[in-house]
mmCIF file of C-alpha atoms in Angstrom:
data_model
loop_
_atom_site.group_PDB
_atom_site.id
_atom_site.type_symbol
_atom_site.label_atom_id
_atom_site.label_comp_id
_atom_site.label_asym_id
_atom_site.label_seq_id
_atom_site.Cartn_x
_atom_site.Cartn_y
_atom_site.Cartn_z
ATOM 1 C CA MET A 1 213.758 64.791 48.643
ATOM 2 C CA ARG A 2 217.319 63.505 48.798
ATOM 3 C CA ASP A 3 218.096 65.827 51.720
ATOM 4 C CA VAL A 4 215.093 64.545 53.640
ATOM 5 C CA LEU A 5 216.205 60.942 53.138
ATOM 6 C CA LEU A 6 219.718 61.795 54.330
ATOM 7 C CA ILE A 7 218.354 63.513 57.421
ATOM 8 C CA ALA A 8 216.173 60.473 58.176
ATOM 9 C CA LEU A 9 219.139 58.152 57.646
ATOM 10 C CA TYR A 10 221.383 60.135 59.995
ATOM 11 C CA ALA A 11 218.643 60.355 62.632
ATOM 12 C CA LEU A 12 217.954 56.630 62.353
ATOM 13 C CA ALA A 13 221.608 55.741 62.674
ATOM 14 C CA GLY A 14 222.072 57.840 65.802
ATOM 15 C CA ALA A 15 218.850 56.619 67.401
ATOM 16 C CA ALA A 16 219.650 52.969 66.554
ATOM 17 C CA ALA A 17 223.053 53.220 68.181
ATOM 18 C CA ALA A 18 221.502 54.684 71.346
ATOM 19 C CA GLY A 19 218.759 52.037 71.320
ATOM 20 C CA LEU A 20 221.283 49.205 70.980
ATOM 21 C CA LEU A 21 223.286 50.501 73.924
ATOM 22 C CA GLY A 22 220.071 50.913 75.943
ATOM 23 C CA ALA A 23 218.950 47.350 75.170
ATOM 24 C CA LEU A 24 222.322 46.043 76.301
ATOM 25 C CA ALA A 25 222.083 48.075 79.515
ATOM 26 C CA LEU A 26 218.558 46.799 80.210
ATOM 27 C CA TRP A 27 219.679 43.198 79.732
ATOM 28 C CA ARG A 28 222.636 43.678 82.075
ATOM 29 C CA LEU A 29 220.388 45.359 84.677
ATOM 30 C CA ARG A 30 217.374 43.031 84.282
ATOM 31 C CA HIS A 31 217.609 41.827 87.885
ATOM 32 C CA ARG A 32 217.765 45.323 89.381
ATOM 33 C CA SER A 33 214.931 47.507 90.669
ATOM 34 C CA VAL A 34 212.170 48.751 88.372
ATOM 35 C CA ALA A 35 213.351 52.295 89.143
ATOM 36 C CA VAL A 36 216.671 51.529 87.440
ATOM 37 C CA SER A 37 214.869 50.098 84.410
ATOM 38 C CA LEU A 38 212.640 53.173 84.122
ATOM 39 C CA THR A 39 215.694 55.425 84.339
ATOM 40 C CA VAL A 40 217.443 53.445 81.589
ATOM 41 C CA VAL A 41 214.344 53.635 79.374
ATOM 42 C CA ALA A 42 214.120 57.409 79.855
ATOM 43 C CA ALA A 43 217.821 57.783 79.215
ATOM 44 C CA VAL A 44 217.581 55.694 76.026
ATOM 45 C CA SER A 45 214.688 57.790 74.738
ATOM 46 C CA VAL A 46 216.443 61.097 75.331
ATOM 47 C CA THR A 47 219.813 59.784 74.139
ATOM 48 C CA ALA A 48 218.242 58.476 70.940
ATOM 49 C CA MET A 49 216.700 61.871 70.303
ATOM 50 C CA PHE A 50 219.965 63.632 71.130
ATOM 51 C CA ALA A 51 222.028 61.286 68.932
ATOM 52 C CA GLY A 52 219.714 61.732 65.972
ATOM 53 C CA THR A 53 219.572 65.501 66.408
ATOM 54 C CA PHE A 54 223.330 65.783 66.867
ATOM 55 C CA SER A 55 224.026 63.660 63.772
ATOM 56 C CA VAL A 56 221.681 65.725 61.629
ATOM 57 C CA ALA A 57 223.089 69.000 63.011
ATOM 58 C CA ARG A 58 226.669 67.952 62.180
ATOM 59 C CA ALA A 59 225.628 66.834 58.728
ATOM 60 C CA MET A 60 223.942 70.193 58.106
ATOM 61 C CA PHE A 61 227.170 71.997 59.058
ATOM 62 C CA LEU A 62 225.513 74.191 61.661
ATOM 63 C CA SER A 63 227.609 76.855 63.307
ATOM 64 C CA SER A 64 229.232 76.093 66.653
ATOM 65 C CA HIS A 65 226.766 78.445 68.347
ATOM 66 C CA ASP A 66 223.747 76.693 66.859
ATOM 67 C CA LEU A 67 225.226 73.292 67.687
ATOM 68 C CA THR A 68 225.743 74.409 71.293
ATOM 69 C CA VAL A 69 222.134 75.579 71.493
ATOM 70 C CA VAL A 70 220.840 72.233 70.181
ATOM 71 C CA THR A 71 223.087 70.353 72.595
ATOM 72 C CA MET A 72 221.923 72.467 75.536
ATOM 73 C CA VAL A 73 218.245 71.873 74.683
ATOM 74 C CA CYS A 74 218.806 68.107 74.483
ATOM 75 C CA ALA A 75 220.758 68.130 77.759
ATOM 76 C CA MET A 76 217.949 69.933 79.597
ATOM 77 C CA ALA A 77 215.452 67.437 78.175
ATOM 78 C CA THR A 78 217.687 64.616 79.387
ATOM 79 C CA VAL A 79 217.853 66.019 82.928
ATOM 80 C CA VAL A 80 214.082 66.486 83.152
ATOM 81 C CA SER A 81 213.390 63.026 81.698
ATOM 82 C CA LEU A 82 215.805 61.281 84.052
ATOM 83 C CA ALA A 83 214.423 63.140 87.080
ATOM 84 C CA THR A 84 210.861 62.202 86.109
ATOM 85 C CA ALA A 85 211.863 58.569 85.563
ATOM 86 C CA LEU A 86 213.602 58.440 88.945
ATOM 87 C CA LEU A 87 210.581 59.907 90.773
ATOM 88 C CA LEU A 88 208.195 57.531 89.001
ATOM 89 C CA GLY A 89 210.507 54.592 89.676
ATOM 90 C CA ARG A 90 210.798 55.408 93.374
ATOM 91 C CA TRP A 91 206.992 55.675 93.654
ATOM 92 C CA VAL A 92 206.448 52.340 91.884
ATOM 93 C CA VAL A 93 209.119 50.702 94.046
ATOM 94 C CA ALA A 94 207.511 52.080 97.218
ATOM 95 C CA ARG A 95 204.097 50.732 96.235
ATOM 96 C CA SER A 96 205.652 47.397 95.259
ATOM 97 C CA ASN A 97 207.461 47.166 98.603
ATOM 98 C CA ALA A 98 204.219 47.906 100.457
ATOM 99 C CA LEU A 99 202.492 45.128 98.509
ATOM 100 C CA THR A 100 205.397 42.798 99.284
ATOM 101 C CA VAL A 101 205.061 43.490 103.016
ATOM 102 C CA ALA A 102 201.305 42.870 102.830
ATOM 103 C CA ALA A 103 201.902 39.595 100.973
ATOM 104 C CA ARG A 104 204.498 38.565 103.590
ATOM 105 C CA ASP A 105 201.973 39.234 106.354
ATOM 106 C CA PHE A 106 199.477 37.194 104.316
ATOM 107 C CA GLY A 107 201.838 34.244 104.535
ATOM 108 C CA HIS A 108 202.200 34.622 108.314
ATOM 109 C CA SER A 109 198.704 35.593 109.445
ATOM 110 C CA GLY A 110 196.669 33.969 106.684
ATOM 111 C CA SER A 111 194.755 37.150 105.827
ATOM 112 C CA PHE A 112 195.615 39.801 103.250
ATOM 113 C CA ALA A 113 194.922 43.519 103.490
ATOM 114 C CA ALA A 114 195.802 45.643 100.456
ATOM 115 C CA PRO A 115 198.050 48.627 101.341
ATOM 116 C CA ASP A 116 196.464 52.055 101.380
ATOM 117 C CA GLY A 117 197.235 54.662 98.764
ATOM 118 C CA ASP A 118 197.265 54.892 94.982
ATOM 119 C CA ALA A 119 199.164 52.371 92.863
ATOM 120 C CA THR A 120 199.591 51.429 89.249
ATOM 121 C CA ALA A 121 196.831 49.464 87.522
ATOM 122 C CA GLU A 122 198.972 46.302 87.564
ATOM 123 C CA LEU A 123 199.762 46.555 91.286
ATOM 124 C CA THR A 124 196.118 47.338 92.060
ATOM 125 C CA ALA A 125 194.995 44.283 90.067
ATOM 126 C CA LEU A 126 197.585 42.156 91.876
ATOM 127 C CA GLY A 127 196.306 43.420 95.222
ATOM 128 C CA ARG A 128 192.731 42.542 94.257
ATOM 129 C CA GLU A 129 193.793 39.042 93.220
ATOM 130 C CA LEU A 130 195.650 38.536 96.496
ATOM 131 C CA ALA A 131 192.614 39.749 98.440
ATOM 132 C CA ALA A 132 190.356 37.367 96.495
ATOM 133 C CA THR A 133 192.795 34.521 97.103
ATOM 134 C CA SER A 134 192.840 35.367 100.804
ATOM 135 C CA ALA A 135 189.031 35.248 100.903
ATOM 136 C CA ARG A 136 188.966 31.879 99.124
ATOM 137 C CA LEU A 137 191.566 30.471 101.491
ATOM 138 C CA GLU A 138 189.589 31.703 104.478
ATOM 139 C CA GLU A 139 186.465 30.007 103.113
ATOM 140 C CA SER A 140 188.475 26.830 102.589
ATOM 141 C CA ARG A 141 189.828 26.990 106.142
ATOM 142 C CA ALA A 142 186.317 27.554 107.474
ATOM 143 C CA ARG A 143 185.051 24.516 105.555
ATOM 144 C CA GLU A 144 187.984 22.470 106.832
ATOM 145 C CA ARG A 145 187.276 23.536 110.427
ATOM 146 C CA ALA A 146 183.613 22.642 109.972
ATOM 147 C CA LEU A 147 184.546 19.249 108.544
ATOM 148 C CA ASP A 148 186.961 18.600 111.387
ATOM 149 C CA ALA A 149 184.289 19.516 113.926
ATOM 150 C CA SER A 150 181.798 17.309 112.097
ATOM 151 C CA ARG A 151 184.242 14.395 112.085
ATOM 152 C CA ARG A 152 184.931 14.810 115.799
ATOM 153 C CA GLU A 153 181.216 14.877 116.543
ATOM 154 C CA LEU A 154 180.704 11.836 114.338
ATOM 155 C CA VAL A 155 183.431 9.867 116.118
ATOM 156 C CA ALA A 156 181.984 10.814 119.511
ATOM 157 C CA TRP A 157 178.426 9.908 118.531
ATOM 158 C CA ILE A 158 179.433 6.684 116.787
ATOM 159 C CA SER A 159 181.443 5.649 119.833
ATOM 160 C CA HIS A 160 178.455 6.314 122.085
ATOM 161 C CA ASP A 161 175.923 4.665 119.782
ATOM 162 C CA LEU A 162 178.099 1.591 119.326
ATOM 163 C CA ARG A 163 178.904 1.274 123.008
ATOM 164 C CA THR A 164 175.236 1.167 124.047
ATOM 165 C CA PRO A 165 174.110 -1.829 121.935
ATOM 166 C CA LEU A 166 177.398 -3.633 122.522
ATOM 167 C CA ALA A 167 176.965 -3.306 126.292
ATOM 168 C CA GLY A 168 173.423 -4.645 125.986
ATOM 169 C CA LEU A 169 174.563 -7.561 123.824
ATOM 170 C CA ARG A 170 177.279 -8.415 126.302
ATOM 171 C CA ALA A 171 174.879 -8.312 129.255
ATOM 172 C CA MET A 172 172.327 -10.496 127.487
ATOM 173 C CA ALA A 173 175.012 -12.949 126.360
ATOM 174 C CA GLU A 174 176.308 -13.241 129.930
ATOM 175 C CA ALA A 175 172.777 -13.788 131.221
ATOM 176 C CA LEU A 176 172.206 -16.570 128.692
ATOM 177 C CA GLU A 177 175.617 -18.082 129.462
ATOM 178 C CA ASP A 178 174.950 -18.079 133.218
ATOM 179 C CA GLY A 179 171.469 -19.466 132.721
ATOM 180 C CA VAL A 180 169.792 -16.621 134.609
ATOM 181 C CA ALA A 181 167.691 -15.370 131.693
ATOM 182 C CA GLU A 182 164.008 -15.755 132.576
ATOM 183 C CA ASP A 183 162.908 -15.672 128.905
ATOM 184 C CA PRO A 184 165.777 -16.824 126.648
ATOM 185 C CA ARG A 185 163.680 -16.380 123.502
ATOM 186 C CA ARG A 186 163.076 -12.713 124.304
ATOM 187 C CA TYR A 187 166.789 -12.254 124.906
ATOM 188 C CA LEU A 188 167.564 -13.877 121.561
ATOM 189 C CA ARG A 189 165.079 -11.602 119.776
ATOM 190 C CA GLN A 190 166.634 -8.576 121.438
ATOM 191 C CA ILE A 191 170.126 -9.730 120.458
ATOM 192 C CA ARG A 192 168.918 -10.080 116.882
ATOM 193 C CA ALA A 193 167.400 -6.580 116.947
ATOM 194 C CA GLU A 194 170.559 -5.013 118.365
ATOM 195 C CA SER A 195 172.659 -6.897 115.799
ATOM 196 C CA ASP A 196 170.466 -5.525 113.005
ATOM 197 C CA ARG A 197 170.875 -2.035 114.441
ATOM 198 C CA LEU A 198 174.661 -2.369 114.492
ATOM 199 C CA ASP A 199 174.626 -3.757 110.967
ATOM 200 C CA ALA A 200 172.610 -0.766 109.754
ATOM 201 C CA MET A 201 175.022 1.673 111.391
ATOM 202 C CA VAL A 202 178.046 -0.052 109.861
ATOM 203 C CA GLY A 203 176.276 -0.080 106.492
ATOM 204 C CA ASP A 204 175.644 3.677 106.734
ATOM 205 C CA LEU A 205 179.305 4.295 107.571
ATOM 206 C CA PHE A 206 180.423 2.201 104.612
ATOM 207 C CA GLU A 207 178.006 3.983 102.290
ATOM 208 C CA LEU A 208 179.174 7.398 103.509
ATOM 209 C CA SER A 209 182.833 6.452 103.074
ATOM 210 C CA ARG A 210 182.156 5.469 99.440
ATOM 211 C CA ILE A 211 180.328 8.737 98.849
ATOM 212 C CA HIS A 212 183.185 10.814 100.295
ATOM 213 C CA ALA A 213 185.701 8.809 98.246
ATOM 214 C CA GLY A 214 183.681 9.420 95.075
ATOM 215 C CA VAL A 215 183.355 5.689 94.343
ATOM 216 C CA LEU A 216 179.635 5.226 94.949
ATOM 217 C CA PRO A 217 178.538 2.694 92.287
ATOM 218 C CA LEU A 218 175.477 3.833 90.351
ATOM 219 C CA SER A 219 173.408 1.940 87.809
ATOM 220 C CA PRO A 220 171.143 4.638 86.351
ATOM 221 C CA SER A 221 168.109 3.721 84.323
ATOM 222 C CA ARG A 222 165.151 5.647 82.969
ATOM 223 C CA MET A 223 162.130 5.507 85.265
ATOM 224 C CA SER A 224 159.155 7.540 86.348
ATOM 225 C CA VAL A 225 159.147 9.662 89.477
ATOM 226 C CA TYR A 226 155.688 8.257 90.123
ATOM 227 C CA ASP A 227 157.203 4.794 90.630
ATOM 228 C CA LEU A 228 159.919 6.137 92.940
ATOM 229 C CA VAL A 229 157.376 7.888 95.141
ATOM 230 C CA GLY A 230 155.138 4.809 95.208
ATOM 231 C CA ASP A 231 157.997 2.540 96.330
ATOM 232 C CA ALA A 232 159.065 5.023 99.027
ATOM 233 C CA LEU A 233 155.504 5.321 100.369
ATOM 234 C CA ALA A 234 155.077 1.550 100.477
ATOM 235 C CA GLY A 235 158.318 1.130 102.407
ATOM 236 C CA ALA A 236 157.521 3.839 104.977
ATOM 237 C CA GLU A 237 153.857 2.973 105.546
ATOM 238 C CA PRO A 238 154.459 0.422 108.367
ATOM 239 C CA LEU A 239 156.599 2.898 110.330
ATOM 240 C CA ALA A 240 153.972 5.614 109.859
ATOM 241 C CA ARG A 241 151.228 3.332 111.240
ATOM 242 C CA GLU A 242 153.427 2.430 114.198
ATOM 243 C CA HIS A 243 153.928 6.111 115.059
ATOM 244 C CA GLY A 244 150.329 7.103 114.332
ATOM 245 C CA VAL A 245 151.385 9.448 111.535
ATOM 246 C CA ARG A 246 149.367 10.012 108.363
ATOM 247 C CA LEU A 247 151.455 9.466 105.241
ATOM 248 C CA VAL A 248 149.995 11.113 102.141
ATOM 249 C CA GLY A 249 151.087 11.599 98.579
ATOM 250 C CA GLU A 250 150.214 14.990 97.171
ATOM 251 C CA ARG A 251 150.464 15.894 93.516
ATOM 252 C CA VAL A 252 152.960 13.556 91.853
ATOM 253 C CA ASP A 253 153.887 14.225 88.212
ATOM 254 C CA ALA A 254 154.988 11.175 86.234
ATOM 255 C CA ALA A 255 158.213 12.850 85.105
ATOM 256 C CA PRO A 256 160.995 10.686 83.605
ATOM 257 C CA VAL A 257 164.364 10.675 85.376
ATOM 258 C CA GLU A 258 167.651 8.848 84.807
ATOM 259 C CA VAL A 259 168.621 7.586 88.283
ATOM 260 C CA ASP A 260 169.735 4.554 90.210
ATOM 261 C CA GLY A 261 166.393 3.304 91.481
ATOM 262 C CA LYS A 262 167.807 1.589 94.572
ATOM 263 C CA GLU A 263 169.840 4.597 95.733
ATOM 264 C CA MET A 264 167.116 7.137 95.003
ATOM 265 C CA THR A 265 164.565 4.999 96.837
ATOM 266 C CA ARG A 266 166.964 5.078 99.780
ATOM 267 C CA VAL A 267 167.053 8.878 99.567
ATOM 268 C CA LEU A 268 163.270 9.181 99.740
ATOM 269 C CA GLY A 269 163.106 6.458 102.390
ATOM 270 C CA ASN A 270 165.595 8.281 104.642
ATOM 271 C CA LEU A 271 163.689 11.539 104.287
ATOM 272 C CA LEU A 272 160.362 9.863 105.032
ATOM 273 C CA VAL A 273 161.722 7.953 108.046
ATOM 274 C CA ASN A 274 163.203 11.146 109.513
ATOM 275 C CA ALA A 275 159.947 13.010 108.893
ATOM 276 C CA ILE A 276 157.839 10.280 110.498
ATOM 277 C CA ARG A 277 160.042 10.014 113.583
ATOM 278 C CA ARG A 278 160.011 13.771 114.110
ATOM 279 C CA THR A 279 156.297 14.241 113.520
ATOM 280 C CA PRO A 280 153.995 13.844 116.548
ATOM 281 C CA ALA A 281 151.165 11.322 116.550
ATOM 282 C CA ASP A 282 148.159 12.336 114.410
ATOM 283 C CA GLY A 283 150.518 14.510 112.376
ATOM 284 C CA THR A 284 150.914 14.352 108.617
ATOM 285 C CA VAL A 285 153.919 13.679 106.433
ATOM 286 C CA ALA A 286 153.417 14.567 102.768
ATOM 287 C CA ILE A 287 155.478 13.702 99.715
ATOM 288 C CA ALA A 288 155.066 15.376 96.331
ATOM 289 C CA ALA A 289 156.801 15.587 92.959
ATOM 290 C CA ARG A 290 156.485 18.552 90.608
ATOM 291 C CA GLN A 291 157.990 18.841 87.143
ATOM 292 C CA ARG A 292 159.561 22.025 85.849
ATOM 293 C CA PRO A 293 161.513 22.741 82.673
ATOM 294 C CA GLY A 294 164.444 20.325 82.759
ATOM 295 C CA THR A 295 163.938 19.623 86.469
ATOM 296 C CA VAL A 296 161.784 17.571 88.791
ATOM 297 C CA VAL A 297 161.458 18.500 92.470
ATOM 298 C CA LEU A 298 160.570 15.829 95.032
ATOM 299 C CA SER A 299 159.562 17.236 98.408
ATOM 300 C CA VAL A 300 158.960 15.693 101.821
ATOM 301 C CA THR A 301 157.101 17.880 104.325
ATOM 302 C CA ASP A 302 156.752 16.996 108.011
ATOM 303 C CA ALA A 303 155.087 18.484 111.089
ATOM 304 C CA CYS A 304 158.160 18.553 113.350
ATOM 305 C CA GLY A 305 157.694 22.176 114.370
ATOM 306 C CA GLY A 306 160.637 23.429 112.311
ATOM 307 C CA ILE A 307 164.406 23.497 112.631
ATOM 308 C CA ALA A 308 166.328 26.237 114.411
ATOM 309 C CA GLU A 309 167.616 28.777 111.913
ATOM 310 C CA ASP A 310 171.172 28.334 113.213
ATOM 311 C CA ASP A 311 170.957 24.597 112.514
ATOM 312 C CA LEU A 312 169.597 24.817 108.960
ATOM 313 C CA PRO A 313 173.049 25.179 107.313
ATOM 314 C CA ARG A 314 174.266 22.067 109.215
ATOM 315 C CA VAL A 315 171.353 19.743 108.546
ATOM 316 C CA PHE A 316 173.249 17.746 105.917
ATOM 317 C CA ASP A 317 176.554 17.678 107.796
ATOM 318 C CA THR A 318 177.926 14.297 108.803
ATOM 319 C CA GLY A 319 176.785 13.431 112.316
ATOM 320 C CA TRP A 320 174.227 16.247 112.668
ATOM 321 C CA ARG A 321 171.175 15.240 114.707
ATOM 322 C CA GLY A 322 169.915 18.551 116.037
ATOM 323 C CA SER A 323 168.607 19.034 119.548
ATOM 324 C CA GLU A 324 167.841 16.185 121.894
ATOM 325 C CA ALA A 325 164.122 16.684 121.354
ATOM 326 C CA ARG A 326 164.547 16.074 117.645
ATOM 327 C CA THR A 327 167.083 13.256 117.890
ATOM 328 C CA PRO A 328 165.661 9.859 116.991
ATOM 329 C CA PRO A 329 166.345 6.963 119.369
ATOM 330 C CA ALA A 330 168.541 5.182 116.833
ATOM 331 C CA GLY A 331 171.058 6.147 114.216
ATOM 332 C CA ALA A 332 174.271 8.126 114.146
ATOM 333 C CA GLY A 333 173.152 11.185 112.219
ATOM 334 C CA LEU A 334 174.377 9.833 108.883
ATOM 335 C CA GLY A 335 171.062 9.610 107.010
ATOM 336 C CA LEU A 336 170.895 13.176 105.712
ATOM 337 C CA ALA A 337 174.603 13.222 104.854
ATOM 338 C CA ILE A 338 174.033 10.084 102.776
ATOM 339 C CA VAL A 339 170.987 11.719 101.170
ATOM 340 C CA ARG A 340 173.047 14.701 100.049
ATOM 341 C CA GLY A 341 175.869 12.500 98.748
ATOM 342 C CA ILE A 342 173.542 10.308 96.678
ATOM 343 C CA VAL A 343 171.618 13.270 95.254
ATOM 344 C CA GLU A 344 174.804 15.115 94.292
ATOM 345 C CA ALA A 345 176.119 11.915 92.675
ATOM 346 C CA HIS A 346 173.035 12.158 90.415
ATOM 347 C CA ALA A 347 173.946 15.773 89.472
ATOM 348 C CA GLY A 348 171.145 17.047 91.708
ATOM 349 C CA ARG A 349 170.843 19.052 94.883
ATOM 350 C CA VAL A 350 168.899 18.818 98.133
ATOM 351 C CA THR A 351 167.768 21.718 100.303
ATOM 352 C CA VAL A 352 165.742 22.218 103.467
ATOM 353 C CA ARG A 353 163.633 25.093 104.724
ATOM 354 C CA ASN A 354 161.060 25.733 107.390
ATOM 355 C CA VAL A 355 157.377 25.838 106.520
ATOM 356 C CA PRO A 356 154.381 26.521 108.783
ATOM 357 C CA GLY A 357 154.288 23.746 111.364
ATOM 358 C CA GLY A 358 157.392 21.895 110.203
ATOM 359 C CA CYS A 359 160.056 21.766 107.530
ATOM 360 C CA ARG A 360 160.355 20.636 103.927
ATOM 361 C CA PHE A 361 163.168 18.828 102.166
ATOM 362 C CA ASP A 362 163.389 19.384 98.395
ATOM 363 C CA VAL A 363 165.339 17.064 96.108
ATOM 364 C CA CYS A 364 166.009 18.601 92.680
ATOM 365 C CA LEU A 365 166.945 16.184 89.888
ATOM 366 C CA PRO A 366 167.475 16.728 86.167
ATOM 367 C CA THR A 367 164.818 15.060 84.064
ATOM 368 C CA ALA A 368 165.744 12.353 81.580
ATOM 369 C CA ASP A 369 165.053 14.867 78.792
ATOM 370 C CA GLY A 370 168.021 16.959 79.957
ATOM 371 C CA GLY A 371 168.514 20.113 81.945
ATOM 372 C CA SER A 372 170.172 21.107 85.188
ATOM 373 C CA PRO A 373 168.439 21.341 88.565
ATOM 374 C CA ARG A 374 167.429 24.746 89.799
ATOM 375 C CA PRO A 375 166.751 25.798 93.391
ATOM 376 C CA PRO A 376 163.101 25.215 94.339
ATOM 377 C CA THR A 377 160.759 28.128 94.878
ATOM 378 C CA ALA A 378 157.526 28.324 96.824
ATOM 379 C CA TRP A 379 154.601 26.478 95.293
#
């Protein structure tokens, strides 16, 4: 037993000395290539084995021939280990350099393509993360381009829509000033109407700016969806009669919701006004509210003939007004963008899809009893 302990002590002493020297070498070479580090690790392993074996062999008083044999075996193991470490290190360095080049191209071109060929699990995982990051950045750039295009369209449309009433106001004011207006009262009524139109457009812009800034003030209170639908129908009824459109309330569940009544009434009002203006005379606009577990879905269905599939993803973009045939005579295309902002501020979501003869807007809101909104399905 004592001999075994001595052998272990000698082996430990030799291996510890080799390990200490290897740790010092690794620290001094910590900024060098991974191939150098792998070579040092292999050298430390073999040297530790050789040192322990040599110490034990000397302590056992082996013959010079036996000691030479042991030394030769350890030397061959050292050569093979170092050669293997160098080959592995060069392969890892090559794969790392290829990944570095791909990452450099990612910085220049904005897209990342993982290099071909096998690599270590860590380098493969890094390549996947870089590819995922590249995809997320591309999505972000696409959203930014879409927002920029939407802002440019909004500025162009706002400029046009503001210029038209302002030109009319100026012409009517000049006519009144020169005393050439045949019916001054009619001119004054028209000036008042155009002023109200401008005020509504400015109000929409202000509301949208607060939504985008995340400072839309909300005063939520518990109320029934039945009351919300009733208020929206009452507000839209005069416009429906003017356009000859039937306005009907389908099934309406009296589900409790925690919302800002004024803002949510505006949401339903905007949807109803859009539906009425886009529905031909003798058409029908229907509003309904259905309760589901933790969710209530309010829907507005019109008879506009549907929206082009290419336009469906842009319906709620700022400034979107669709084709000329579907563009109402007033407004700057801000209504649906405001609808989405208000609904999302209530932790809800709004979607649109085509249905036979028209399209349907669904507003999903969490009920006052809790829950998160889920995408609507066909009823």
